[in-house]
Structure formats: C-alpha cells, structure tokens
CSV table of C-alpha atoms in Angstrom, one decimal:
chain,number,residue,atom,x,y,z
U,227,UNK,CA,-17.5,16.8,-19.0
U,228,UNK,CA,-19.1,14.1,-16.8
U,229,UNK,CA,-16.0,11.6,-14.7
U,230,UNK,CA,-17.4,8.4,-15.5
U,231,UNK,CA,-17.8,5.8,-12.8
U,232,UNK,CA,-14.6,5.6,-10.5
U,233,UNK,CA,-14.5,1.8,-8.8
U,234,UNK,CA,-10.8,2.2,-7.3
U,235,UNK,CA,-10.3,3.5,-3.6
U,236,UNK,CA,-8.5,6.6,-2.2
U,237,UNK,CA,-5.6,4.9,-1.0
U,238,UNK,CA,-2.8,2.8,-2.7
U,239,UNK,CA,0.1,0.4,-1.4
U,240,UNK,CA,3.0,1.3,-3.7
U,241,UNK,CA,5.0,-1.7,-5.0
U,242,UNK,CA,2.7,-4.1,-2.5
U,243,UNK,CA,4.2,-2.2,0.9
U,244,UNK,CA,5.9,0.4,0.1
U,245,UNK,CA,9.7,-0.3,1.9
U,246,UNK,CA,8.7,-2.5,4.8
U,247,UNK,CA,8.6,-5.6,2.3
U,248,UNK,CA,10.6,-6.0,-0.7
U,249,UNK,CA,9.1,-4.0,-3.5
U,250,UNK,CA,7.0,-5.7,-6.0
U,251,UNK,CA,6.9,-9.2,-4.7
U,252,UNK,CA,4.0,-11.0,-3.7
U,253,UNK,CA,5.5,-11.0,0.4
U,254,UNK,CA,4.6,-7.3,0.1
U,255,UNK,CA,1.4,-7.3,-1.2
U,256,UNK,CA,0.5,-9.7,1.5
U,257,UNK,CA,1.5,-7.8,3.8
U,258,UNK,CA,0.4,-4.4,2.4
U,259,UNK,CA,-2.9,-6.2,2.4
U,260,UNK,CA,-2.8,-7.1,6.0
U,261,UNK,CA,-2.7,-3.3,6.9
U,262,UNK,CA,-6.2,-3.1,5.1
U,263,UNK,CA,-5.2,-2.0,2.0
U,264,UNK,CA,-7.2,-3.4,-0.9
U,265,UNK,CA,-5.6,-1.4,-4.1
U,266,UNK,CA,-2.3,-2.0,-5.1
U,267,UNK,CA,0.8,-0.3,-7.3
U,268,UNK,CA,2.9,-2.8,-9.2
U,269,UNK,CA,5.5,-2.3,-11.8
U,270,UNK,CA,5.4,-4.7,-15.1
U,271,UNK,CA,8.0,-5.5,-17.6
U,272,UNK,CA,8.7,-8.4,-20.3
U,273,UNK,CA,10.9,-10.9,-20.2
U,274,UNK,CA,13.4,-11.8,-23.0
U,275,UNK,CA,10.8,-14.1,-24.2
U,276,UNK,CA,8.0,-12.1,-23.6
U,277,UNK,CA,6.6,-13.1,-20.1
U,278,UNK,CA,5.5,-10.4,-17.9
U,279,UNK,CA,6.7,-9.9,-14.8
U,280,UNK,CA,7.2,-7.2,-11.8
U,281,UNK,CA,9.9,-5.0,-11.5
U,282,UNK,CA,10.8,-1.3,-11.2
U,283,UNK,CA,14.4,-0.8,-12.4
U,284,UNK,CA,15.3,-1.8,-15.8
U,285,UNK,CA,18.6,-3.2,-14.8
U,286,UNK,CA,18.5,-6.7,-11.6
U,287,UNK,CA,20.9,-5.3,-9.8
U,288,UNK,CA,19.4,-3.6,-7.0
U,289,UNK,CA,16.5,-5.6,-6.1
U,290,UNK,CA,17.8,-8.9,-6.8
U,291,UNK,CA,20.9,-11.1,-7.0
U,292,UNK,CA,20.8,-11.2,-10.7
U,293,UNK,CA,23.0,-9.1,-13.1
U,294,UNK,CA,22.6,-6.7,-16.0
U,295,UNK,CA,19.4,-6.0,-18.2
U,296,UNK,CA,16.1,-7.9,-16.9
U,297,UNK,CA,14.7,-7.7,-19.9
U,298,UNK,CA,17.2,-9.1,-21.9
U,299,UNK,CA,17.0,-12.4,-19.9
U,300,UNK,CA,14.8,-15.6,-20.6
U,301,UNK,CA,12.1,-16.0,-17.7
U,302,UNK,CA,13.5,-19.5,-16.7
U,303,UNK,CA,16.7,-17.3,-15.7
U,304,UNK,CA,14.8,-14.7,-13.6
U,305,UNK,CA,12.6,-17.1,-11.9
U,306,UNK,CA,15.3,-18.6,-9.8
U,307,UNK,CA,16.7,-14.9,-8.8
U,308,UNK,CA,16.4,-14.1,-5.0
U,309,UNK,CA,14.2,-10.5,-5.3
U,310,UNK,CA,13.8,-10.8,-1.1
U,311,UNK,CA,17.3,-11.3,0.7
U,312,UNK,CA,18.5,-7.4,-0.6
U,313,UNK,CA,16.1,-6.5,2.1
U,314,UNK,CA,16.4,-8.3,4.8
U,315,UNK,CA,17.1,-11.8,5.8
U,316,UNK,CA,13.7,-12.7,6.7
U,317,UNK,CA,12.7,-12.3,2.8
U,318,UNK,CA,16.0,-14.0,1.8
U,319,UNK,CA,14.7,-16.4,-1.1
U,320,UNK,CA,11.6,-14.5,-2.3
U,321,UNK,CA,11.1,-14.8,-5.9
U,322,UNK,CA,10.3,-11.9,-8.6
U,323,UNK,CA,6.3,-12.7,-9.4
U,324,UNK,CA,4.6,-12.8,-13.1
U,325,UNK,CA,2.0,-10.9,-13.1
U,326,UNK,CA,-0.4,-14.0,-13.6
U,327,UNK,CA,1.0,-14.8,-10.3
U,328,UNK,CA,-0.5,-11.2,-8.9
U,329,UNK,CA,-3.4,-11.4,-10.7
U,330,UNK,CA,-4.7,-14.6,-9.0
U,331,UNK,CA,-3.6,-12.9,-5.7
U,332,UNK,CA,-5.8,-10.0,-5.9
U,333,UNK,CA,-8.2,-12.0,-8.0
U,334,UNK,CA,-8.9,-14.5,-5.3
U,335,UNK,CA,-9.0,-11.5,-2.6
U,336,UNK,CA,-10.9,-9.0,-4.5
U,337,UNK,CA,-8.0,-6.9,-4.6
U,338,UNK,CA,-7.4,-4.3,-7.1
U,339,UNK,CA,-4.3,-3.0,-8.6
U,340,UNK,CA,-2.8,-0.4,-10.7
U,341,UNK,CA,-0.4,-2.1,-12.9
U,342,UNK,CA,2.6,0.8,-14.3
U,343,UNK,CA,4.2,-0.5,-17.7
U,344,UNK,CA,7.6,-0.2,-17.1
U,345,UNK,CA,9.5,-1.0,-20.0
U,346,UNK,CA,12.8,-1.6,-20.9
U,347,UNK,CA,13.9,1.5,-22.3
U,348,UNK,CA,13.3,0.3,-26.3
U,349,UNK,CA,10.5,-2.0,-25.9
U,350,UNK,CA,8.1,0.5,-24.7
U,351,UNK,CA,4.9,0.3,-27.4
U,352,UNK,CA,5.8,-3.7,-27.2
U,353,UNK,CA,5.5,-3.9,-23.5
U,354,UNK,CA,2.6,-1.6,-23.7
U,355,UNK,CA,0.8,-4.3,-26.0
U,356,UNK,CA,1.8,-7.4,-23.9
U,357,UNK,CA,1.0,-6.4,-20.3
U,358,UNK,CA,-2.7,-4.7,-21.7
U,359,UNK,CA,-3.2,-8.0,-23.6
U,360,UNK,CA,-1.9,-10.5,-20.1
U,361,UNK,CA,-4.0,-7.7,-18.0
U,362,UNK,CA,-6.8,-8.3,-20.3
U,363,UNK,CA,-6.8,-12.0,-20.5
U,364,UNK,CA,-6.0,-12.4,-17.1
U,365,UNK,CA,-8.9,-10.3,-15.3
U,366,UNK,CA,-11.4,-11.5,-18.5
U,367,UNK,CA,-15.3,-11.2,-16.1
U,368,UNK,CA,-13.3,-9.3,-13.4
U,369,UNK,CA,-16.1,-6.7,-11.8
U,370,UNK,CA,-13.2,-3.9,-11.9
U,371,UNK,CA,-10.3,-4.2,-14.6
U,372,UNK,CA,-6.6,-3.4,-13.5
U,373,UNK,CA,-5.4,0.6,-14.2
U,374,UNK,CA,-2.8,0.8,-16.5
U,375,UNK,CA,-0.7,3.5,-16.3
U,376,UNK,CA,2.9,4.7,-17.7
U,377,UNK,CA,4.9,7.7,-18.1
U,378,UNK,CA,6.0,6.3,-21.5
U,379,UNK,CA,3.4,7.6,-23.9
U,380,UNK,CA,4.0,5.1,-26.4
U,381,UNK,CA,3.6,2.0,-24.1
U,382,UNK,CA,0.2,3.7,-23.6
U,383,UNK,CA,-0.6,4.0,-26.7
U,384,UNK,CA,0.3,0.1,-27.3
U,385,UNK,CA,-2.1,-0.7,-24.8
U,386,UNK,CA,-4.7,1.2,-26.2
U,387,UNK,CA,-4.2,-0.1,-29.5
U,388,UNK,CA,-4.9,-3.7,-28.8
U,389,UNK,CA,-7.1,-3.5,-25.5
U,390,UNK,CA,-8.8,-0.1,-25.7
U,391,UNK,CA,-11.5,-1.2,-23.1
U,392,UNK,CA,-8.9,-1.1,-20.7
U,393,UNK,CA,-8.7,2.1,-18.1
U,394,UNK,CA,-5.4,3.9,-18.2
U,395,UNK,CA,-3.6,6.9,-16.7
U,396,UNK,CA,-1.0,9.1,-17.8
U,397,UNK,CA,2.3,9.5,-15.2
U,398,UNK,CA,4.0,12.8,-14.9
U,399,UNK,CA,6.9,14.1,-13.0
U,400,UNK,CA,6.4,17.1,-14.5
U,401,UNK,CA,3.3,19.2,-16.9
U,402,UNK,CA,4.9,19.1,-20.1
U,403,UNK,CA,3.7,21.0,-22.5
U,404,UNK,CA,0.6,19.8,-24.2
U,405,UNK,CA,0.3,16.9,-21.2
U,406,UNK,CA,-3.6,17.4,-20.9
U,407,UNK,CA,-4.1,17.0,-24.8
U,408,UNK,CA,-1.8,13.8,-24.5
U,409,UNK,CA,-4.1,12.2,-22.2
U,410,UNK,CA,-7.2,12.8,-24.1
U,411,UNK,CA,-6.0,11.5,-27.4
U,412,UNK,CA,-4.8,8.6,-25.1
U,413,UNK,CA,-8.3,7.8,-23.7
U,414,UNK,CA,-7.1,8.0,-20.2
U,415,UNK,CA,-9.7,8.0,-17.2
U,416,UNK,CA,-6.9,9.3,-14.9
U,417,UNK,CA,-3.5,11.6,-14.7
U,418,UNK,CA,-1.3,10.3,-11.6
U,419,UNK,CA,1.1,13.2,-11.0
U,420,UNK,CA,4.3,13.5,-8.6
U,421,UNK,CA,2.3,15.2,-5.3
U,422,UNK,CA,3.1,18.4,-5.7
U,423,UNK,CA,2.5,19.3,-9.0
U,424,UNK,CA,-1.0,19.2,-7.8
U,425,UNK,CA,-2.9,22.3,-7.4
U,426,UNK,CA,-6.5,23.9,-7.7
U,427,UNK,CA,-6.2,24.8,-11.2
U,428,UNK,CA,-4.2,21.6,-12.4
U,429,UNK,CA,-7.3,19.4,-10.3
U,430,UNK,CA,-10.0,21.8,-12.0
U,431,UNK,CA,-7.8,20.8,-15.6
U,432,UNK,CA,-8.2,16.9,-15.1
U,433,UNK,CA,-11.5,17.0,-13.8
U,434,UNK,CA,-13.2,19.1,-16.2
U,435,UNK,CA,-11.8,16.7,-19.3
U,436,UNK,CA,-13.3,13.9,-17.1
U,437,UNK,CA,-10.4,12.3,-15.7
U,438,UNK,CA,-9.7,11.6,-12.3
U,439,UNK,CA,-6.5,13.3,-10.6
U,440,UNK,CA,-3.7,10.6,-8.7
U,441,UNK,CA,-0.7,11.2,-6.2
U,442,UNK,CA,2.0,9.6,-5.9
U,443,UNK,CA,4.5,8.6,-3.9
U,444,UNK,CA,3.1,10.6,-0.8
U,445,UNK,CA,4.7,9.9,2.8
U,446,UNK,CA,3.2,12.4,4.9
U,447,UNK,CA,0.6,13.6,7.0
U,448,UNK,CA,0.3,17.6,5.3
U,449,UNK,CA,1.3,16.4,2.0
U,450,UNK,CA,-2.2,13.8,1.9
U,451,UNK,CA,-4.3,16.4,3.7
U,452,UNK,CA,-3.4,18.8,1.1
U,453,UNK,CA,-4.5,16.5,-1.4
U,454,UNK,CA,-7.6,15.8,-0.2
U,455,UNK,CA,-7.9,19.3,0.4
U,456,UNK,CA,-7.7,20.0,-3.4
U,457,UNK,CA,-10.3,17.2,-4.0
U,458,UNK,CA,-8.1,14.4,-5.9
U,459,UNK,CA,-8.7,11.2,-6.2
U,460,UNK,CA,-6.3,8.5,-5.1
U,461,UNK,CA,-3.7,8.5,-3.3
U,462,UNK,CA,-0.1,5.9,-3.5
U,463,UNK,CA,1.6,5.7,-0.4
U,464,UNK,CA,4.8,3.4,0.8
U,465,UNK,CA,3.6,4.2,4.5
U,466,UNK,CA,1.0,1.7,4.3
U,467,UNK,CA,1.7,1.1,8.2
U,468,UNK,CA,0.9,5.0,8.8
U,469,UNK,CA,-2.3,5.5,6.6
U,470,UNK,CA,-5.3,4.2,7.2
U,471,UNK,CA,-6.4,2.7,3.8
U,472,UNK,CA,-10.4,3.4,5.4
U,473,UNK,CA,-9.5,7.2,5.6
C-alpha cells in the first residue's frame, strides 16, 4: 500500500522541551522552539466541565500545586494552579495551558504538534470526542492538521467517530496481539512505538499497511541512529538541546 503524504518533520520536542522546561506548558514550547524545533508533543485532558487542557498525569500532584484528580476539577480551579514552580524557581507561577491556548501558539508560528489524548482513566471515548472536535475547530483552514494519537483505543476511536478527517496514530508500549489490525480498523496514518520495539520487520509491518512508523521518548545518540537506520519516520525527543531538529 502507498503512505499517503507525510507533512510532519523527523524530529519532535516532547511535552514542549522535554525536562529543561516544565512539561506541557506553553514556557516549554517556547523554549523547545528556540532550539529550532518546529513539531511538538503535548498531552490533552478534559476538565470537569469539559475544557481541554494539557497534562500528562491523571492526578495534579506532581506537576502542579494542586491536589487530587485533574479531571474531576472545574477549569476556573485549575487555571490558577502553579504548573512551573515544581521545576524550578525561574518557572514558579507558570500556568497549565488550554489547548486553544497552544493552538494559537503554533498557529501563529507555523508550528505543528502531535496532540496525545490522555484521558482520565473512565472518560477515555469522551475525551477522545472532545479534544478531536477542539483540534478540529481550532486548526479549521490549517495547511497541516494536529496528529492525534493515544494508547487508549477507545479515545481513538471517539475521535474518529466525530472528526474522521483528522490524522491519528496508535501508541504502544508493547505489540499486543492483533496491534496492526487495531490501527487499520482505526484509520491511523501512524504507529508511535516505545524505541525499541522497533525493528526491520515491525518498520516493513507499518509501512506496507501505509502507515508511518514513530519513536518515542528517545535520548540518545545510538538509539536515533538506529532508527534512522531502520528507516522510520519521526522521532520524540526530551533532548531537544542535544538534537538538531534539521538532522
């Protein structure tokens, strides 16, 4: 099967910096862009009242002030959390973004991002829904549409259901079994695997169904080599101040 056009670049800022800003705030994709990179990785969840917004964990406690369940708080709670000062005094006071507020950051930059639906665990065809229907509305006459990916199948197949235009990927941490046949009934344009799942035969897999093949979270020199090596296609890195995002 033909890959069908592939507008995204090699290389990927995870969570806006990786760890040398604090993860998933708008400080980090600033400065992930200022070391060139132009494609970024962002986790998205919903709000108690259904506004989307970025964050990895499902609980507040370990990348901002806050307590308990993010999810199950109203936005006008989370909005005055500090999501900087856990890192380091320079962020203190950094706020968690929307993803409206990311969108009109890479909108305005021609930046382009990989948004994962991270939801909280329960909601997961919901979130799936809401961030593809924000991601749609939000980037409506954008040249290149945001990837969506999850490792939630059901958030996937949420987004698909109610924004199938919409490219997404499938996240793995490991090939279970019937992984390739999930993607295809998914639609997907792309499987992002853990690094070293890759090999020759798992690239030749994704490519001949016509989907491109994604690393992530890769740190080192031999590990992106080897990738390249095996002909993949993207590549998310927290060590946005050791690759070159032009490489």
């Amino acid at each position: 099967m033909l890959m069908k056009s592939w507008p995204y670049p090699r290389w990927v800022a995870h969570r806006g910096a990786g760890k040398l800003a604090p993860e998933n705030t708008l400080a980090a994709f600033r400065l992930g862009a200022s070391h060139g990179y132009r494609m970024f990785e962002c986790d998205a969840k919903l709000s108690a009242d259904g506004v989307v917004f970025l964050m990895h964990d499902a609980t507040l406690d370990r990348t901002t002030n806050g307590h308990g369940t993010g999810g199950e708080q109203a936005w006008s709670a989370l909005a005055q959390l500090d999501a900087g000062g856990w890192h380091s005094t320079a962020y203190a006071g950094e706020p968690l973004p929307t993803l409206e507020n990311l969108a009109r950051f890479c909108l305005a930059n021609s930046y382009l991002l990989n948004i994962e639906i991270k939801p909280t665990p329960g909601a997961e065809r919901e979130t799936g829904e809401v961030v593809a229907r924000e991601a749609a509305r939000l980037w409506q006459g954008a040249a290149v549409p945001p990837l969506l990916t999850s490792f939630q199948v059901e958030s996937l197949k949420g987004a698909q259901a109610v924004q199938p235009e919409l490219p997404r990927g499938l996240l793995l941490d490991k090939l279970w079994d019937r992984w390739l046949e999930a993607a295809k009934e998914l639609g997907c344009s792309a499987i992002v695997c853990n690094h070293t799942l890759w090999d020759a035969a798992v690239v030749a897999l994704v490519h001949g169904a016509g989907m491109r093949a994604l690393s992530y979270t890769v740190n080192d020199d031999k590990a992106a080599q080897r990738l390249i090596d095996l002909g993949t296609d993207g590549i998310i890195t927290d060590k946005v101040d050791l690759f070159s995002p032009a490489g």
